Tab-separated table of C-alpha atoms and ligand atoms in Angstrom:
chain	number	residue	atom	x	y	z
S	29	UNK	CA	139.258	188.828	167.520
S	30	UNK	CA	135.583	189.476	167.601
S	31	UNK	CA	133.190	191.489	169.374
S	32	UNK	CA	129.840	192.014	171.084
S	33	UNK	CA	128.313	194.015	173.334
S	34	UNK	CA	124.861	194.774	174.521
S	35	UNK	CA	123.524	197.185	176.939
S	36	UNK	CA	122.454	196.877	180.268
S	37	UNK	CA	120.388	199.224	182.630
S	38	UNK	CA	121.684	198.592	186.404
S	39	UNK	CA	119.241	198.283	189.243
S	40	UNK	CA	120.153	200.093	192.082
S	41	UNK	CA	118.767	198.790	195.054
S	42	UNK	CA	118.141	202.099	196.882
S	43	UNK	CA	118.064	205.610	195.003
S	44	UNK	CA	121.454	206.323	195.055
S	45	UNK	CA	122.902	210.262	196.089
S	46	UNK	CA	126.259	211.288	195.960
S	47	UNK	CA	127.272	215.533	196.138
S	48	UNK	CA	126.121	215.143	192.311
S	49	UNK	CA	122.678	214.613	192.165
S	50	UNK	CA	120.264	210.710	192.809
S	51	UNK	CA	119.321	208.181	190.497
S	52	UNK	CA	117.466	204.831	190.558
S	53	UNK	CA	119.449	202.933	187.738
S	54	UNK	CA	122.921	203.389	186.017
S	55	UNK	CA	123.845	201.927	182.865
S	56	UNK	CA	126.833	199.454	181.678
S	57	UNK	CA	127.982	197.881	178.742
S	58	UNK	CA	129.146	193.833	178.638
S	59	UNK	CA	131.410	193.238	175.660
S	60	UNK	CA	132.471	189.889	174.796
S	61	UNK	CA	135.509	189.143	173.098
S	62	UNK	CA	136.209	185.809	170.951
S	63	UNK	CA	139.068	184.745	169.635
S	64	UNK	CA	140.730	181.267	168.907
S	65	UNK	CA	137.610	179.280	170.891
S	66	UNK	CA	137.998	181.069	173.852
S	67	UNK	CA	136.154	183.887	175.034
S	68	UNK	CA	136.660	187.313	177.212
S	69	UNK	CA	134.332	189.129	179.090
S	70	UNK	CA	134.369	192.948	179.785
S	71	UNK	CA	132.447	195.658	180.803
S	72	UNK	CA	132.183	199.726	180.188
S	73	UNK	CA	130.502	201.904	183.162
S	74	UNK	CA	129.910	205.198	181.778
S	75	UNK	CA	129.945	208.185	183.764
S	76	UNK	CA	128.617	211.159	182.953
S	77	UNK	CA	131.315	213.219	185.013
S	78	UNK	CA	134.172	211.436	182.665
S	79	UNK	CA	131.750	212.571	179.370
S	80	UNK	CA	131.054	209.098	179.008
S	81	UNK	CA	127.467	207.573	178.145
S	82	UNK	CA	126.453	204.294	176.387
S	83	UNK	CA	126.428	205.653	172.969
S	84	UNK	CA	129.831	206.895	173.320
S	85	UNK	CA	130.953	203.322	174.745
S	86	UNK	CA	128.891	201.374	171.641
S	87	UNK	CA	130.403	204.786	169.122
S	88	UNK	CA	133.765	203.548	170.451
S	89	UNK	CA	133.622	200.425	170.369
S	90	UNK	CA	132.164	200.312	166.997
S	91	UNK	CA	135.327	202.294	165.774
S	92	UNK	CA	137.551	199.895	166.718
S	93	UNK	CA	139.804	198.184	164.085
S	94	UNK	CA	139.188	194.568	165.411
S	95	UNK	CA	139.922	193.211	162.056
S	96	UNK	CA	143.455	194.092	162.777
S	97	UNK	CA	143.775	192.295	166.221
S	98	UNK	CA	144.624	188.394	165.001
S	99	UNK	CA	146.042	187.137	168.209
S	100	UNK	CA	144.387	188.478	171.604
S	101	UNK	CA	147.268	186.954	173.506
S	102	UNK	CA	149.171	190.870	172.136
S	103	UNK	CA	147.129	192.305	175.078
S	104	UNK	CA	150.207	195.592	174.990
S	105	UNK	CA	149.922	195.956	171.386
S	106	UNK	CA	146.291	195.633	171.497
S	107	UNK	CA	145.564	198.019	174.300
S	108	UNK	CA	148.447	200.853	173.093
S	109	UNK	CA	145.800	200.514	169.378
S	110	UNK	CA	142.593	201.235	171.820
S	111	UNK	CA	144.363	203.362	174.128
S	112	UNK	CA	145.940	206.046	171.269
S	113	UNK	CA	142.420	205.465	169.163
S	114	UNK	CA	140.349	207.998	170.385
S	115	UNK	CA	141.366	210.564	173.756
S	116	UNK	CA	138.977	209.851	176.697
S	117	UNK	CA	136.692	207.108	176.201
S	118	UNK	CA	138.534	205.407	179.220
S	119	UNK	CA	135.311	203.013	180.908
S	120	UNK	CA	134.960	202.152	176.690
S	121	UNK	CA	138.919	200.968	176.939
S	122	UNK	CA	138.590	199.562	180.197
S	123	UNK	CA	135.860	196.922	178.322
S	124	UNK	CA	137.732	195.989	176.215
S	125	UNK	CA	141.455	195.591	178.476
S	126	UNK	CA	138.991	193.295	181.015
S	127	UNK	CA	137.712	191.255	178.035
S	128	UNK	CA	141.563	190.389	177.047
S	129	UNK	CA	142.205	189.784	180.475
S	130	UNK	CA	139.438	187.666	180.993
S	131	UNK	CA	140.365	185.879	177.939
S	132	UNK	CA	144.223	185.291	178.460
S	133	UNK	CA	143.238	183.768	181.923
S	134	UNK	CA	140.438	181.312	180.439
S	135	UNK	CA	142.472	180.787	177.587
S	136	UNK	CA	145.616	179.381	180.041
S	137	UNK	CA	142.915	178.190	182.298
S	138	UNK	CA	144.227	180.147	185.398
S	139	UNK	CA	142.545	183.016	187.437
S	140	UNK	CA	143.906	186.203	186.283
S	141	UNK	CA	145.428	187.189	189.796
S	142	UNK	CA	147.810	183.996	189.876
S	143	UNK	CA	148.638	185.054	186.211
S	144	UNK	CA	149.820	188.367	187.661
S	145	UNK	CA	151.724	186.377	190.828
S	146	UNK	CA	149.264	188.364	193.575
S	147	UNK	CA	148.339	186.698	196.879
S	148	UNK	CA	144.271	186.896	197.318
S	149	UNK	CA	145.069	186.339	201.240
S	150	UNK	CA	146.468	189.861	201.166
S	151	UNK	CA	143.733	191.878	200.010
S	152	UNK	CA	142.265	194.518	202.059
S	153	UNK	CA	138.334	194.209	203.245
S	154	UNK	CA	135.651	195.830	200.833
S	155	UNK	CA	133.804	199.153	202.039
S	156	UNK	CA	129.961	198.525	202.104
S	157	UNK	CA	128.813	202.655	200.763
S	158	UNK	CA	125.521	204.407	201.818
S	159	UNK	CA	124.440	207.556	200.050
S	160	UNK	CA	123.171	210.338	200.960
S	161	UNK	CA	119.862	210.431	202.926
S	162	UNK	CA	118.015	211.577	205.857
S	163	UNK	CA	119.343	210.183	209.149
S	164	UNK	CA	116.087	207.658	209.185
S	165	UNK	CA	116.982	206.559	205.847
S	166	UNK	CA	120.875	206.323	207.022
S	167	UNK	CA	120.148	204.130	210.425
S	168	UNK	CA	118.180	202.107	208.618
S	169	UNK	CA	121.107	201.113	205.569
S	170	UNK	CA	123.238	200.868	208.393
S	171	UNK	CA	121.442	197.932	209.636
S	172	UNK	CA	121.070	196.516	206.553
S	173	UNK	CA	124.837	197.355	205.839
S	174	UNK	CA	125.913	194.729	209.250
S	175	UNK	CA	127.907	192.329	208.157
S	176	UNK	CA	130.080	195.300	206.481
S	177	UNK	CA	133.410	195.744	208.584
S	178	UNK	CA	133.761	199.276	207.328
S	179	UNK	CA	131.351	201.696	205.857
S	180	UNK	CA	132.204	204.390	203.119
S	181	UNK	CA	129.721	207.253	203.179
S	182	UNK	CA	129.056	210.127	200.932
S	183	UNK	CA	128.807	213.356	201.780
S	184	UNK	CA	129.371	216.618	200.603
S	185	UNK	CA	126.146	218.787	201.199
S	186	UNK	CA	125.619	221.774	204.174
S	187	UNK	CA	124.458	218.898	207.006
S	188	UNK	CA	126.522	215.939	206.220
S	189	UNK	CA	127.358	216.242	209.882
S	190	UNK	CA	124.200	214.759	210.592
S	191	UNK	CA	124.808	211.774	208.118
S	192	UNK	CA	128.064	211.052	210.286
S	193	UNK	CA	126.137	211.439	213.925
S	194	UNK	CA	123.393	208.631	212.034
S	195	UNK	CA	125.649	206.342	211.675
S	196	UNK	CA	127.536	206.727	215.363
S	197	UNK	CA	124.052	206.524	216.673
S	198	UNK	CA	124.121	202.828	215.316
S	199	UNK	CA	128.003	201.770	215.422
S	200	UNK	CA	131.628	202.741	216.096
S	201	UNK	CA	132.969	200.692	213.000
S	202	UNK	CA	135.544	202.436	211.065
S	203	UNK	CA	133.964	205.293	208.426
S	204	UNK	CA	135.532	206.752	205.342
S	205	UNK	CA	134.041	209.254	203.870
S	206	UNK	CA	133.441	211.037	200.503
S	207	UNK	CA	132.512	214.587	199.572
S	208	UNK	CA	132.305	213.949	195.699
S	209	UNK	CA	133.992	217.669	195.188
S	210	UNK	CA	131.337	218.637	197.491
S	211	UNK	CA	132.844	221.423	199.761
S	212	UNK	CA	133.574	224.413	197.441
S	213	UNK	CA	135.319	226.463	200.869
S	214	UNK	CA	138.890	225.169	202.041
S	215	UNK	CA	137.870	226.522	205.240
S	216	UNK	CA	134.829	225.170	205.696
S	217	UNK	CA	136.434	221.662	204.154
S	218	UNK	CA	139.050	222.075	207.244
S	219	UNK	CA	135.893	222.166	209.690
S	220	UNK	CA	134.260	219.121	208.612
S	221	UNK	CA	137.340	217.000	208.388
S	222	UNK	CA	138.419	217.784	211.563
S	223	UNK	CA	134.627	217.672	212.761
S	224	UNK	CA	134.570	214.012	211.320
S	225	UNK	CA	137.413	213.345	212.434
S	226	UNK	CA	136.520	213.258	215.940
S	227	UNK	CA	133.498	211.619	214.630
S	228	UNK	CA	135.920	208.176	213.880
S	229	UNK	CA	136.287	208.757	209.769
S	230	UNK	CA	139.482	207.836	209.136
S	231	UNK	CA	139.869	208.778	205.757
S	232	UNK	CA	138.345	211.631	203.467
S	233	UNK	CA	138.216	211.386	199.309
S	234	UNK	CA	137.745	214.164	197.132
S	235	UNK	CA	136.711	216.541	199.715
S	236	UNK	CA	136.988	219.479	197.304
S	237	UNK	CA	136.343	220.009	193.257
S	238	UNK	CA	139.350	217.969	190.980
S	239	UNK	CA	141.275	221.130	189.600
S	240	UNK	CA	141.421	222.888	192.964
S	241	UNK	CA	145.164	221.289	194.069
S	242	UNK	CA	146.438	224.530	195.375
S	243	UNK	CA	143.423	224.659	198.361
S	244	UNK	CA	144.538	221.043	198.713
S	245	UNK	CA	147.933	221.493	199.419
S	246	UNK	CA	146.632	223.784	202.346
S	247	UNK	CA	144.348	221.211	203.207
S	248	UNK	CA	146.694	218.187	203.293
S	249	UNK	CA	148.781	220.318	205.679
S	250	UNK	CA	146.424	221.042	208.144
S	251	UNK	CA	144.429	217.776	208.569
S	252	UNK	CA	143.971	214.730	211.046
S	253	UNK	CA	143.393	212.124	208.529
S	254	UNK	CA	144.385	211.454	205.722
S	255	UNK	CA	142.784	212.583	201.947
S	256	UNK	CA	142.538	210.597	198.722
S	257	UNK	CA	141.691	212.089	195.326
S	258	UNK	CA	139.010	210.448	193.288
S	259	UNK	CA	137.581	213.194	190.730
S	260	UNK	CA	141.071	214.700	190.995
S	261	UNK	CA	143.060	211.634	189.198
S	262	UNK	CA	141.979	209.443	186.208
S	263	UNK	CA	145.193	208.142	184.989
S	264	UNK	CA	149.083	207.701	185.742
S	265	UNK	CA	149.858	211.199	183.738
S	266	UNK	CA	148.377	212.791	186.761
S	267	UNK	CA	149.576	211.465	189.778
S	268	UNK	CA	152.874	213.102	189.779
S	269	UNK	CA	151.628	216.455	189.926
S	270	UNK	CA	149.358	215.250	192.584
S	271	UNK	CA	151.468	213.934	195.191
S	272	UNK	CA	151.782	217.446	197.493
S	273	UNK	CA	147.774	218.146	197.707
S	274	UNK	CA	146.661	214.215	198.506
S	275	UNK	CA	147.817	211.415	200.624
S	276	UNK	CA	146.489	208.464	198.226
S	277	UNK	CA	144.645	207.867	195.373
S	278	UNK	CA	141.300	205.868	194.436
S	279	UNK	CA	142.198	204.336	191.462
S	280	UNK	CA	139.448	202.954	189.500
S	281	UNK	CA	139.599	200.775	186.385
S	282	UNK	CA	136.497	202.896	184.414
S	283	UNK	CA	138.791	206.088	185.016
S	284	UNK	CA	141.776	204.787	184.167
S	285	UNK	CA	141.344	202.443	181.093
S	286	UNK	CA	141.520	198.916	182.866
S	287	UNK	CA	143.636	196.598	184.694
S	288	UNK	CA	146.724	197.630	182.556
S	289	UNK	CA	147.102	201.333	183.437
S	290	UNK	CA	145.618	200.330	187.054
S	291	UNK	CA	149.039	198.551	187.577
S	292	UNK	CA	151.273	201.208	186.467
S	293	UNK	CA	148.989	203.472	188.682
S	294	UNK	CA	149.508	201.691	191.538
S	295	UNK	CA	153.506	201.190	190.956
S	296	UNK	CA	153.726	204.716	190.282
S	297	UNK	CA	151.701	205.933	193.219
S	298	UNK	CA	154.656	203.699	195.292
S	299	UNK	CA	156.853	205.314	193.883
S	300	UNK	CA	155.229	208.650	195.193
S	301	UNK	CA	154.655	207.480	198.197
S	302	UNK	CA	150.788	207.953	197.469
S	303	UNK	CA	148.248	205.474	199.069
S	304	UNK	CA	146.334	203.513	196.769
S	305	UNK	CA	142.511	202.916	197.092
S	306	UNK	CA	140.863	200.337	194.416
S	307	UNK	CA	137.650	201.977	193.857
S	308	UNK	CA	134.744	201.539	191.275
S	309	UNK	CA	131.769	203.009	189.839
S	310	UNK	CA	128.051	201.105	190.011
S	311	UNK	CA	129.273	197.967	187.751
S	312	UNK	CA	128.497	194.697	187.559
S	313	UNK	CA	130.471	191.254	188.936
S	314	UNK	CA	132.448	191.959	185.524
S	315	UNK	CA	133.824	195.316	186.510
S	316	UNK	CA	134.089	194.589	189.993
S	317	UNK	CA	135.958	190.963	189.797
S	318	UNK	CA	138.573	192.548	187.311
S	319	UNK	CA	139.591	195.699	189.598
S	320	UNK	CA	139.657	192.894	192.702
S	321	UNK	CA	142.079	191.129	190.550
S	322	UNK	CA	144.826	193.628	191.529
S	323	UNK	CA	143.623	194.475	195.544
S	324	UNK	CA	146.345	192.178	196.987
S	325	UNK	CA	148.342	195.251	195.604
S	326	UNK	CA	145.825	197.850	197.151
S	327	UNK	CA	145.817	199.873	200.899
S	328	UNK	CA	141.933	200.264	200.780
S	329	UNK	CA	139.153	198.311	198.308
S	330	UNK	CA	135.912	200.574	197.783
S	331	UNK	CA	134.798	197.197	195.590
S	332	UNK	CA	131.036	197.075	196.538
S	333	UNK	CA	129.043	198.631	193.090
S	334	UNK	CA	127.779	195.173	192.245
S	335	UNK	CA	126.370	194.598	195.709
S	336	UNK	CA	124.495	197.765	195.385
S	337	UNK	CA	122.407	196.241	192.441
S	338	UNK	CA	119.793	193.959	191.928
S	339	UNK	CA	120.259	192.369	188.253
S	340	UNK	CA	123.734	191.670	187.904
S	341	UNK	CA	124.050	189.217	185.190
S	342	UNK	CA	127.531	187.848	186.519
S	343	UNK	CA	128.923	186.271	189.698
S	344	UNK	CA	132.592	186.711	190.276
S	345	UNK	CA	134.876	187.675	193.152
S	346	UNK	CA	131.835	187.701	196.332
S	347	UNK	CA	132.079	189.737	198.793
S	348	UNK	CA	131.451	188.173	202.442
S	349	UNK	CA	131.351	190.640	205.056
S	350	UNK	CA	133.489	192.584	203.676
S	351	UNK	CA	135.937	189.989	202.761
S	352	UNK	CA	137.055	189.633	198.960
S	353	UNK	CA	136.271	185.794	198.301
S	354	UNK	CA	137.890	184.373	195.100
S	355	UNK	CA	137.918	181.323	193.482
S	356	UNK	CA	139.991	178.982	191.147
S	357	UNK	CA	138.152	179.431	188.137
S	358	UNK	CA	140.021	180.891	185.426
S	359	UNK	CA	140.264	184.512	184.355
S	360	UNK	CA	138.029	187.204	186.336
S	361	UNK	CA	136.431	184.064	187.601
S	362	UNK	CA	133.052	184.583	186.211
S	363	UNK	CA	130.000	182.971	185.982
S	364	UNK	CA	126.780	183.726	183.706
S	365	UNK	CA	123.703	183.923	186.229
S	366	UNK	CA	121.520	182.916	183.130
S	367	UNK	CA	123.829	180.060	182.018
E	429	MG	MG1	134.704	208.848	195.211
């Protein structure tokens, strides 16, 4: 098998603010895998919260013993060798698990979601997410955000309240929202979900920071709606432990390590009786049309980070008010912009 990858600065098309902090671009990494004629496409998302960054992506994936991987159609064998390589490094894996993917569909000439026997009929709508911003700012991504069924909007900060009452100043659709660790006071995390609540959101993620389970067991007994953990869960190993302090789980393929340990996620969380939420960072159509692969499997899709650039290099799974739109063509179904 051999490899590539360049890097790639994301456009956002709005300054983007989450409980974290703002920023105007985020970066990615494309790899492409070849092996046999055929060739795989994947992509890395570093985040700095996971201790991820480009050069730890192109350090990891420069580390990896490709010489050894003769026949890409060993996608376990090949992803145990890049999942035991290194600890962490999980959006670096996830590259690399999309590009096999990618490649075993192109190489059989079959989308990757009849390959895994999933109905695209029965995936959920996509959230359209605004960040944080002044209530101006908010009305006016609203409006921009129409033809999005259901809005996901961050929060986390002392006035988010007023970020809510924005967007009911504009419409009644459906709100989930997400604090991003944001409220460091169980009490005052009670208030607001109740508060929003009433305010229509129908679900909250992450509402307080990832180790604090024992203020989320209090939580989850107290509240109207339900919670899903984000920052809280990365990978299967932790879901068990979670399954008293959150309702469901936003499972995202840069957290986790790709569509492989998405799918025992997402059996596992069953198991649990957990929710399941397909999520994603800001990532290109590469990214985004390998976690929509599995969303006939998923409660809730949070699958908009391509929509919220302006340079993706890749069209794949579109998003039509808020509707996941595949097609027939094989793999993640993508398609250079440039050719
Ligand atoms: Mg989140």
């Amino acid at each position: 098998v051999k490899a590539s990858w360049e890097k790639r600065d994301l456009s956002l098309r709005h300054p983007f603010t989450i409980a974290r902090g703002s920023r105007t671009t985020s970066p990615s990494v494309i790899l492409r895998l070849e092996h046999d004629g055929t060739t795989g496409i994947g992509e890395a998302a570093p985040s700095s919260r996971y201790d991820e960054t480009v050069e730890t992506v192109d350090q990891f994936l420069a580390s990896l013993p490709w010489q050894r991987f003769h026949d890409a159609f060993l996608l376990e064998e090949i992803c145990s060798t890049v999942v035991s390589h290194a600890p962490g490094n999980n959006a670096a894996k996830a590259a690399v698990d999309l590009a096999l993917h990618d490649w075993l569909g192109n190489r059989l000439g079959q989308p990757l979601w009849r390959i895994l026997g999933l109905n695209p009929a029965k995936a959920p709508v996509t959230s359209f997410t605004i960040g944080i911003d002044t209530p101006e700012a908010v009305r006016k991504k609203v409006a921009e955000a129409e033809e999005f069924p259901v809005l996901k909007v961050k929060v986390g900060i002392p006035d988010d309240e007023m970020i809510i009452q924005a967007i009911r100043d504009c419409t009644d659709k459906p709100i989930r929202a997400d604090a991003n660790e944001g409220w460091t006071d169980k009490s005052l995390a009670l208030d607001k979900i109740c508060q929003f609540a009433e305010m229509g959101v129908e679900l909250v993620e992450q509402p307080m920071p990832a180790n604090r389970l024992d203020d989320m067991v209090w939580l989850r007994e107290r509240v109207p709606v339900p919670l899903f953990a984000d920052e809280s869960v990365r990978s299967g190993a932790d879901l068990k432990r979670l399954s008293g302090s959150f309702h469901g789980i936003n499972i995202k393929l840069m957290k986790c390590g790709g569509i492989r340990e998405a799918l025992r996620m997402i059996h596992t969380a069953r198991s649990l009786g957990l929710s399941v939420m397909l999520g994603c960072m800001i990532e290109t159509s590469v990214g985004i049309s390998g976690a929509a692969q599995l969303a006939p499997l998923a409660d809730y899709c949070d699958l908009d980070g391509n929509i919220l650039i302006t340079n993706d290099p890749y069209t794949g799974v579109l998003s039509g008010r808020g509707k996941l739109v595949f097609s027939d063509r094989p793999g993640l179904g993508l398609l250079d912009r440039n050719g």
